[in-house]
C-alpha positions in Angstrom: -5.6 -34.3 35.5 -3.5 -31.6 33.9 -3.7 -31.0 30.1 -1.1 -28.7 28.5 -1.7 -27.6 24.9 -1.0 -24.6 22.8 -4.6 -23.7 22.1 -4.9 -26.8 19.9 -8.1 -28.7 19.3 -6.7 -31.9 20.8 -6.1 -30.2 24.2 -9.7 -28.9 24.5 -11.2 -32.2 23.3 -9.0 -34.2 25.7 -10.0 -32.0 28.7 -13.6 -32.5 27.7 -13.2 -36.2 27.4 -11.6 -36.5 30.9 -14.3 -34.3 32.4 -17.4 -35.5 30.5 -16.7 -39.2 30.3 -14.3 -40.1 33.1 -15.6 -37.5 35.6 -12.1 -36.2 36.4 -11.0 -32.9 37.8 -9.1 -31.2 35.0 -6.7 -28.2 34.8 -6.2 -26.9 31.3 -3.0 -24.9 30.6 -3.1 -22.7 27.5 -1.2 -19.7 26.1 -2.4 -16.3 27.2 -4.6 -14.2 24.9 -2.5 -12.5 22.3 0.5 -14.5 23.3 1.2 -15.8 19.8 -0.5 -17.3 16.8 -1.3 -20.5 18.8 -3.3 -18.7 21.5 -6.7 -20.2 22.0 -8.7 -17.2 20.8 -8.6 -13.4 20.7 -10.8 -13.1 23.7 -8.7 -15.3 25.9 -10.0 -17.4 28.7 -13.7 -16.7 28.1 -13.5 -18.0 24.6 -11.5 -21.1 25.7 -14.0 -21.9 28.4 -16.9 -21.5 26.0 -15.3 -23.8 23.5 -14.5 -26.3 26.1 -18.1 -26.3 27.3 -19.4 -26.8 23.8 -17.1 -29.8 23.2 -17.9 -31.2 26.6 -21.6 -31.0 25.7 -20.9 -32.9 22.5 -19.0 -35.6 24.4 -21.7 -35.9 27.0 -24.5 -36.1 24.5 -22.5 -38.8 22.6 -22.0 -40.8 25.7 -25.6 -40.5 26.7 -27.3 -41.4 23.4 -25.3 -44.4 22.7 -23.2 -43.0 19.8 -20.1 -42.6 21.9 -20.5 -45.4 24.4 -22.9 -47.7 22.8 -25.1 -47.6 25.9 -28.5 -46.1 26.3 -29.7 -43.5 28.7 -27.7 -41.0 30.6 -25.5 -41.5 33.6 -22.3 -39.8 32.3 -20.2 -38.1 35.0 -20.3 -34.4 34.8 -17.2 -33.7 36.9 -16.1 -30.3 38.2 -15.7 -27.4 35.8 -12.1 -27.4 34.5 -9.8 -24.7 35.7 -7.8 -22.8 33.1 -4.3 -21.6 33.6 -2.7 -19.2 31.1 1.1 -19.5 30.6 3.3 -18.2 27.9 5.7 -21.2 28.2 5.5 -24.4 30.1 8.1 -24.0 32.8 8.3 -24.9 36.5 6.2 -21.9 37.6 3.4 -22.8 35.2 3.4 -26.5 36.1 3.3 -25.6 39.9 0.4 -23.2 39.3 -1.4 -26.0 37.5 -0.9 -28.4 40.4 1.4 -30.8 38.8 3.2 -31.7 42.1 -0.2 -33.0 43.4 -1.6 -34.2 40.0 -2.3 -37.8 39.1 -1.5 -37.4 35.3 -0.2 -34.9 32.9 -0.9 -34.7 29.2 1.5 -32.7 27.0 -0.2 -32.2 23.6 1.6 -29.2 22.1 2.2 -29.4 18.4 6.0 -28.9 19.0 7.9 -32.0 20.1 10.7 -30.0 21.8 8.2 -28.1 24.0 6.6 -31.4 25.1 9.9 -33.0 25.9 11.1 -30.0 27.9 7.9 -29.9 29.9 8.0 -33.7 30.5 11.4 -33.5 32.0 10.4 -30.7 34.3 7.2 -32.4 35.3 9.0 -35.6 36.2 11.4 -33.7 38.4 8.5 -32.0 40.2 6.5 -35.2 40.7 8.2 -38.6 40.2 4.9 -40.4 40.7 3.2 -38.5 37.9 1.7 -40.4 35.0 2.8 -38.8 31.7 1.1 -38.9 28.3 3.2 -37.1 25.7 2.3 -36.2 22.1 5.2 -36.7 19.8 5.4 -37.1 16.1 8.9 -38.6 16.0 8.4 -42.3 16.8 12.1 -43.2 17.5 12.5 -40.2 19.8 9.3 -41.2 21.6 10.7 -44.7 22.4 14.0 -43.2 23.8 12.0 -40.6 25.8 9.9 -43.3 27.4 13.0 -45.2 28.6 14.6 -42.0 29.9 11.6 -40.9 31.9 11.0 -44.4 33.3 14.6 -44.4 34.5 14.2 -41.0 36.0 11.2 -42.2 38.0 13.1 -45.3 39.2 16.2 -43.3 40.3 14.0 -41.3 42.7 13.7 -44.4 44.8 9.9 -44.0 45.3 7.0 -46.3 44.6 6.4 -45.5 41.0 4.4 -48.5 39.9 1.8 -46.2 38.4 4.2 -43.5 37.1 3.9 -44.7 33.5 5.0 -42.9 30.4 3.0 -43.2 27.2 4.0 -41.5 24.0 1.3 -41.2 21.5 0.8 -39.5 18.1 -2.5 -38.1 17.0 -1.4 -38.5 13.4 -0.7 -42.3 13.9 -4.0 -42.7 15.8 -6.1 -41.0 13.1 -4.3 -42.2 10.0 -6.0 -45.6 9.8 -9.4 -44.1 10.1 -8.7 -41.5 7.4 -7.2 -44.1 5.1 -10.2 -46.5 5.6 -12.6 -43.6 4.9 -11.2 -43.0 1.5 -11.5 -46.7 0.4 -14.7 -48.6 0.9 -14.2 -52.1 2.4 -10.6 -51.5 3.6 -9.8 -53.3 6.9 -9.4 -51.1 9.9 -6.2 -51.8 11.8 -5.0 -51.0 15.4 -1.2 -51.4 15.5 0.6 -50.9 18.8 3.4 -52.6 20.8 3.9 -55.3 18.1 0.2 -56.2 18.3 -1.9 -56.2 15.1 -5.7 -56.1 15.4 -7.7 -56.2 12.2 -11.4 -55.3 12.1 -13.3 -55.8 8.8 -16.2 -53.6 7.9 -18.8 -55.9 6.2 -21.6 -54.6 4.1 -25.1 -55.8 4.7 -25.7 -59.3 3.2 -28.2 -59.8 0.4 -31.6 -61.3 1.4 -31.3 -65.0 2.0 -27.5 -64.9 2.4 -25.7 -65.7 5.6 -22.9 -63.3 6.6 -19.7 -65.1 7.6 -18.8 -64.9 11.2 -15.6 -63.7 12.7 -14.0 -63.9 16.2 -16.3 -61.2 17.6 -18.8 -58.6 16.4 -17.5 -55.3 17.5 -20.4 -53.1 16.2 -23.6 -53.0 14.2 -23.2 -50.2 11.7 -25.8 -47.7 10.7 -25.3 -48.8 7.1 -28.2 -50.8 5.6 -28.9 -52.3 2.3 -30.9 -49.2 1.4 -28.4 -46.8 2.8 -24.9 -48.1 2.2 -23.3 -44.8 3.4 -24.9 -45.0 6.8 -25.3 -42.2 9.3 -22.1 -40.3 8.3 -22.0 -36.6 9.2 -19.8 -34.5 11.4 -18.1 -35.8 14.6 -21.0 -34.2 16.6 -23.6 -36.8 17.3 -26.7 -35.8 15.4 -30.1 -37.3 14.7 -30.7 -40.7 13.3 -29.7 -44.1 14.3 -25.9 -44.4 14.8 -23.8 -47.5 15.2 -24.4 -50.0 18.1 -21.2 -50.8 19.7 -20.4 -54.3 21.2 -23.8 -55.9 20.6 -24.7 -59.3 22.0 -25.7 -62.3 19.8 -29.4 -61.5 20.2 -28.9 -57.9 18.9 -26.9 -59.2 15.9 -29.6 -61.7 15.1 -32.3 -59.1 15.4 -30.6 -56.8 12.8 -30.0 -58.9 9.7 -30.1 -55.9 7.3 -27.3 -53.9 9.0 -23.6 -53.9 8.2 -21.2 -55.0 10.9 -17.7 -54.4 12.1 -16.2 -57.9 12.8 -12.9 -58.8 14.5 -11.8 -61.3 11.8 -8.1 -61.9 12.1 -5.7 -61.1 14.9 -1.9 -61.8 14.9 1.5 -60.6 15.9 3.4 -58.5 13.4 6.6 -60.2 12.6 9.9 -58.7 11.4 8.9 -58.8 7.8 7.8 -55.5 6.3 4.1 -55.0 5.8 2.6 -55.4 2.3 3.5 -52.6 0.1 6.4 -51.4 2.2 8.9 -51.7 -0.7 6.3 -51.2 -3.3 7.3 -48.4 -5.7 10.9 -47.9 -4.5 12.4 -49.5 -7.5 12.5 -47.6 -10.8 10.9 -49.6 -13.6 12.9 -49.8 -16.8 10.0 -48.4 -18.9 10.1 -45.2 -16.8 13.8 -44.6 -17.5 13.4 -45.3 -21.2 10.3 -43.6 -22.6 8.2 -45.0 -25.5 9.7 -42.5 -28.0 13.2 -43.6 -27.0 12.3 -47.3 -27.3 10.8 -46.7 -30.7 13.9 -44.8 -31.8 16.1 -47.7 -30.8 13.8 -50.1 -32.5 13.8 -48.1 -35.7 17.6 -47.9 -35.7 17.9 -51.7 -35.3 15.3 -52.2 -38.1 17.3 -50.0 -40.4 20.6 -51.9 -39.7 18.9 -55.2 -40.1 17.3 -54.2 -43.4 20.5 -52.8 -44.9 22.5 -55.9 -43.7 20.0 -58.2 -45.4 20.2 -56.2 -48.6 24.0 -56.3 -48.4 24.0 -60.1 -48.0 21.6 -60.6 -50.9 23.5 -58.3 -53.3 27.2 -58.8 -52.3 27.1 -62.0 -50.3 29.3 -62.6 -47.2 28.6 -63.5 -43.6 25.8 -61.8 -41.6 28.3 -60.4 -39.1 30.5 -58.9 -41.9 27.4 -57.4 -43.6 26.2 -55.8 -40.3 29.7 -54.4 -39.7 29.8 -52.7 -43.1 26.3 -51.4 -42.7 27.2 -49.7 -39.4 30.3 -48.2 -41.0 28.1 -46.8 -43.8 25.5 -45.5 -41.3 28.1 -43.7 -39.3 29.9 -42.4 -42.5 33.3 -43.8 -41.5 33.6 -46.3 -44.3 35.6 -45.8 -47.5 33.6 -44.8 -50.6 32.8 -47.9 -52.6 34.0 -46.3 -55.9 35.5 -49.6 -57.1 32.6 -51.8 -56.0 29.6 -52.9 -57.9 26.7 -50.6 -58.5 24.5 -52.4 -55.9 27.2 -51.8 -53.2 27.4 -48.1 -54.1 23.6 -47.7 -54.0 23.4 -49.4 -50.6 26.3 -47.2 -49.2 24.5 -44.0 -50.4 21.2 -45.2 -48.9 22.9 -46.1 -45.6 24.6 -42.7 -45.4 21.2 -41.0 -46.0 19.5 -43.1 -43.3 22.4 -42.3 -41.0 21.8 -38.6 -41.5 18.1 -39.0 -40.7 18.8 -41.1 -37.6 21.4 -38.8 -36.2 19.0 -36.1 -34.7 16.7 -38.8 -33.5 19.5 -40.6 -31.6 20.7 -37.3 -30.3 17.3 -36.4 -29.0 16.8 -39.8 -27.5 20.1 -39.5 -25.6 19.1 -36.1 -24.2 15.8 -37.5 -23.1 17.4 -40.5 -21.5 19.8 -38.2 -19.6 16.9 -36.1 -18.4 15.0 -39.2 -17.3 17.9 -40.4 -15.3 18.3 -37.0 -13.7 14.6 -36.9 -12.6 14.5 -40.6 -11.6 14.9 -39.5 -7.9 12.5 -36.6 -8.2 8.7 -36.4 -7.9 6.8 -38.4 -10.4 3.9 -37.0 -12.4 0.6 -38.8 -12.6 0.9 -41.3 -15.5 -1.4 -41.3 -18.4 -4.4 -43.5 -18.1 -4.4 -43.6 -14.3 -7.8 -44.3 -12.8 -9.4 -45.6 -9.6 -6.8 -43.9 -7.4 -7.1 -41.8 -4.3 -6.3 -38.1 -4.5 -4.6 -37.1 -1.2 -4.7 -33.3 -0.6 -2.0 -32.2 1.9 1.3 -33.8 2.9 1.7 -32.3 6.4 1.9 -34.4 9.6 -1.5 -36.1 9.0 -1.1 -36.4 5.3 2.3 -38.1 5.6 0.9 -40.8 7.9 -2.1 -41.3 5.7 0.1 -41.6 2.6 2.2 -44.3 4.3 -1.0 -46.2 5.4 -2.5 -46.1 1.9 0.7 -47.4 0.3 0.9 -50.2 2.9 -2.5 -51.2 1.6 -1.2 -51.1 -2.0 -3.8 -48.4 -2.9 -2.8 -46.1 -5.8 -2.4 -42.5 -4.6 -1.8 -39.1 -6.3 -0.7 -36.4 -3.8 -1.4 -32.7 -4.1 0.7 -30.3 -2.0 1.3 -26.5 -2.3 4.6 -26.4 -0.4 7.5 -28.2 -2.2 9.3 -28.4 1.2 6.4 -30.1 3.0 7.1 -32.9 5.5 5.7 -35.6 3.3 7.4 -34.7 0.0 10.5 -36.8 0.9 8.2 -39.8 1.6 6.4 -39.4 -1.7 9.7 -39.2 -3.5 11.0 -42.3 -1.7 7.8 -44.3 -2.4 7.7 -43.1 -6.0 4.1 -41.7 -5.5 2.9 -39.3 -8.2 2.8 -35.8 -6.7 1.4 -32.5 -8.1 3.0 -29.4 -6.6 0.5 -26.5 -6.7 -2.2 -24.6 -4.9 -5.4 -26.7 -5.1 -7.5 -23.5 -5.3 -5.9 -22.7 -8.7 -7.5 -24.0 -11.8 -5.9 -27.1 -13.4 -4.2 -28.5 -10.2 -6.9 -31.2 -9.5 -7.1 -31.9 -13.2 -3.4 -32.7 -13.2 -4.1 -35.2 -10.4 -6.6 -36.9 -12.7 -9.5 -36.1 -10.4 -12.1 -36.9 -13.1 -10.9 -40.6 -13.0 -10.2 -40.9 -9.3 -12.0 -43.2 -6.8 -11.9 -40.8 -3.9 -10.7 -37.4 -2.7 -9.1 -37.2 0.8 -8.6 -33.6 1.9 -6.5 -33.5 5.1 -4.9 -30.0 5.0 -5.1 -27.9 8.2 -7.4 -25.3 6.6 -11.1 -26.1 6.5 -11.8 -23.7 3.7 -9.2 -25.3 1.4 -10.6 -28.8 2.1 -14.1 -27.6 1.4 -13.2 -25.7 -1.8 -11.4 -28.7 -3.1 -14.3 -31.0 -2.3 -16.8 -28.6 -4.0 -14.7 -28.3 -7.1 -14.0 -32.0 -7.3 -17.8 -32.7 -7.0 -18.4 -30.3 -9.9 -16.0 -32.3 -12.0 -17.3 -35.7 -10.9 -20.6 -35.7 -9.0 -20.3 -39.3 -7.8 -16.8 -38.9 -6.4 -16.3 -40.2 -2.8 -15.2 -37.3 -0.7 -13.6 -37.4 2.8 -12.9 -34.1 4.6 -10.8 -33.2 7.6 -12.9 -30.5 9.3 -12.4 -29.1 12.8 -15.6 -27.3 13.7 -18.5 -29.7 14.3 -21.3 -27.3 13.4 -19.5 -26.4 10.2 -18.9 -30.0 9.4 -22.6 -30.9 9.9 -23.7 -28.1 7.6 -21.2 -29.1 4.9 -22.2 -32.8 5.2 -25.9 -32.2 4.9 -25.5 -29.8 2.0 -23.2 -32.1 0.0 -25.4 -35.1 0.7 -28.5 -33.2 -0.4 -26.8 -31.9 -3.5 -25.3 -35.3 -4.4 -27.4 -38.0 -2.7 -25.7 -40.8 -4.7 -22.2 -40.0 -3.6 -20.5 -40.7 -0.3 -19.5 -37.7 1.8 -17.7 -38.1 5.2 -16.0 -35.7 7.6 -13.3 -36.5 10.1 -11.7 -34.7 12.9 -8.2 -35.7 13.9 -8.5 -34.4 17.5 -11.9 -36.3 17.9 -10.3 -39.6 16.7 -7.2 -39.2 18.9 -8.7 -37.8 22.2 -10.2 -41.1 23.5 -6.8 -42.9 23.2 -5.0 -40.0 25.0 -7.7 -39.9 27.7 -7.5 -43.7 28.3 -3.7 -43.5 28.6 -4.0 -40.8 31.2 -6.2 -43.1 33.3 -3.2 -45.3 33.8 -3.7 -48.4 31.7 -2.1 -49.7 28.5 -4.2 -48.4 25.6 -3.3 -50.4 22.5 -5.2 -48.2 20.1 -8.5 -46.6 19.1 -10.8 -48.0 16.4 -13.2 -45.5 14.8 -16.7 -46.8 14.1 -18.4 -44.1 12.0 -18.9 -41.2 14.5 -17.9 -43.4 17.5 -14.7 -44.9 18.9 -13.8 -48.3 20.3 -10.8 -48.5 22.6 -8.5 -51.6 22.9 -6.9 -51.8 26.3 -4.7 -54.5 28.0 -5.7 -54.9 31.7 -4.5 -57.0 34.6 -7.4 -59.0 36.0 -6.1 -58.6 39.6 -6.7 -54.9 39.4 -10.3 -55.2 38.1 -12.9 -56.5 40.7 -15.5 -56.6 37.8 -13.4 -59.3 36.1 -11.9 -61.5 38.8 -13.5 -64.8 39.3 -16.0 -64.5 36.5 -16.2 -66.3 33.2 -15.5 -64.7 29.9 -19.2 -64.8 29.0 -20.2 -63.3 32.3 -17.7 -60.5 32.0 -19.2 -59.4 28.6 -21.3 -56.3 29.0 -23.1 -55.4 25.8 -22.4 -51.8 24.9 -19.7 -51.4 27.4 -16.8 -53.9 27.2 -15.9 -57.3 25.8 -12.9 -59.6 26.3 -11.3 -60.3 22.9 -8.0 -61.9 24.0 -6.5 -63.5 27.0 -2.9 -64.0 28.3 -2.4 -66.7 30.8 0.7 -66.2 33.0 0.7 -69.3 35.2 1.4 -72.9 34.7 2.5 -74.3 31.3 0.0 -72.2 29.4 1.3 -68.8 28.2 0.9 -66.4 25.3 -2.0 -64.5 23.9 -5.2 -66.5 23.0 -7.9 -65.1 20.7 -10.2 -68.1 20.3 -11.6 -67.9 23.8 -13.7 -70.4 25.8 -16.8 -68.5 27.0 -16.8 -70.6 30.2 -13.2 -69.9 31.1 -12.9 -68.3 34.6 -10.6 -65.3 34.8 -7.9 -65.6 37.4 -6.1 -62.8 39.2 -2.8 -63.6 37.4 -4.3 -63.4 34.0 -4.1 -60.4 31.6 -6.9 -59.6 29.1 -7.3 -57.4 26.0 -10.6 -55.6 26.1 -12.6 -53.9 23.4 -14.5 -51.1 25.3 -16.5 -48.0 24.6 -15.3 -44.8 26.2 -18.0 -44.9 28.9 -17.3 -48.6 29.6 -13.6 -48.0 29.9 -14.3 -45.0 32.2 -16.3 -47.3 34.5 -13.5 -49.8 34.6 -10.8 -47.3 35.3 -12.6 -44.7 37.4 -11.0 -44.1 40.8 -14.4 -43.1 42.3 -17.8 -44.6 41.6 -19.7 -43.1 38.7 -23.5 -42.3 39.0 -25.6 -45.4 38.8 -27.0 -46.3 35.4 -30.7 -46.7 34.8 
């Protein structure tokens, strides 16, 4: 396995995942020391190897203690020590030195889409049988690239049945978890290839109550009735009881006081847009016409009505004619009523005086209306009285995806971004999301985002210090605020989590790492099977994969109930491809015998999926 990354965290975590969980031989291609701002470290290869070893140790401990795999005991494959290749750019020479012509799979996880595309084309030319996993932020470009590389493999005229191309985005993989972290009780969703999987996080039931059952219980959470937050710390597995993945019925019955993650509803996504897709795109009338403008118009109409009634009472005539004369008097374009009765002269003088008073008000209202129309397509400011919203800090690649996810769930959001030209500004403008442009470290920025009335703070900038500073300041304003941080370093995240939980035990504090959430999906795709998505469960990850029964000896000829391995894998859906029966079934018969022509959707832990996809036997489990 070859992993090419520009010194990014995802590259190191992916290499560690392949080595520590799947037991694969890994070659890591990184920029040389001092080769640019994206080089792995100032000390070069030694620092890279040390970081990779530390991350591998974390993954191995996670897989061994049950947090990462849901199984007890050891047994994870160590794998050979990864070889590191330093290359300033990913060209033919670097790919040949990394062994791409003989490799089974190549992952291109640079932060630059153009770099990954250029390297993918070169790698496909060097090895038509190569399995490619490419990190791309642009979704449409990724679809076209998949088709292009598949055609390139077919043109070679070789047996390329396993030369698959998978385009993934770490932002898309991590966005559902980050959005769900900020809002308690939000459904977790895995969306890929038109398939929509919903997993609902249920709180522990009250004593005496029976929790409703779903299609399948995916995990028992560490949350209990006495500790609703559960064991939430950094992405590094720490002490304490973590979640129990893929439990059997006996384990669920033996833990009545623990929360659960249940697969409740599964369906295909149709052509209709998801909820909230068009929410906020229209411009409400009350936003274009402010309260002061509306009151000005109402006052003008009341003055006309009052003077018209007085004219009818004193001089008679029809209401339409009285209104017409009143408007002429207000606009000072009527002839002086020198020959009229005294009442008519008094009303004309009064109308002229009122017209003079209304003139500046109407002029100001017109200017305000013009300004409102001009700013109708610009960024909105947080409205007065806003409360219960989520303050999203950062509108980069991750923040943009998280914003889209929150709006799909119809959750009110206020964004804070220092760069007015950031990637997500256009999305915020299009969705009419209130946005504050300013440096969060400056005083008054979070106050402008109504942090004192917010439900949660979600800090997803690329700088750990900015996220931490924003969290500390927000907690000083509101001690019970829910805080979710994006932090890279696990040791730093653990220290931050413990300190914040100790200082504010009544508030929920969670930390998330984008690379940790995305690495399992990238690693599973490199093993050559269709990974539908990754579902985060606290500090652990569940993978959903579509597998052919004929390629899995552990599944062929066995019933659905016999295939289920607690803590490893579970069949959640079945596609029958023979006879009159076809399509994807979710309400499965436990006694159905899997046939070689069937296709199944599995929910699996990382270690369980590694055992299913390993090309060589892993060490025996105790």
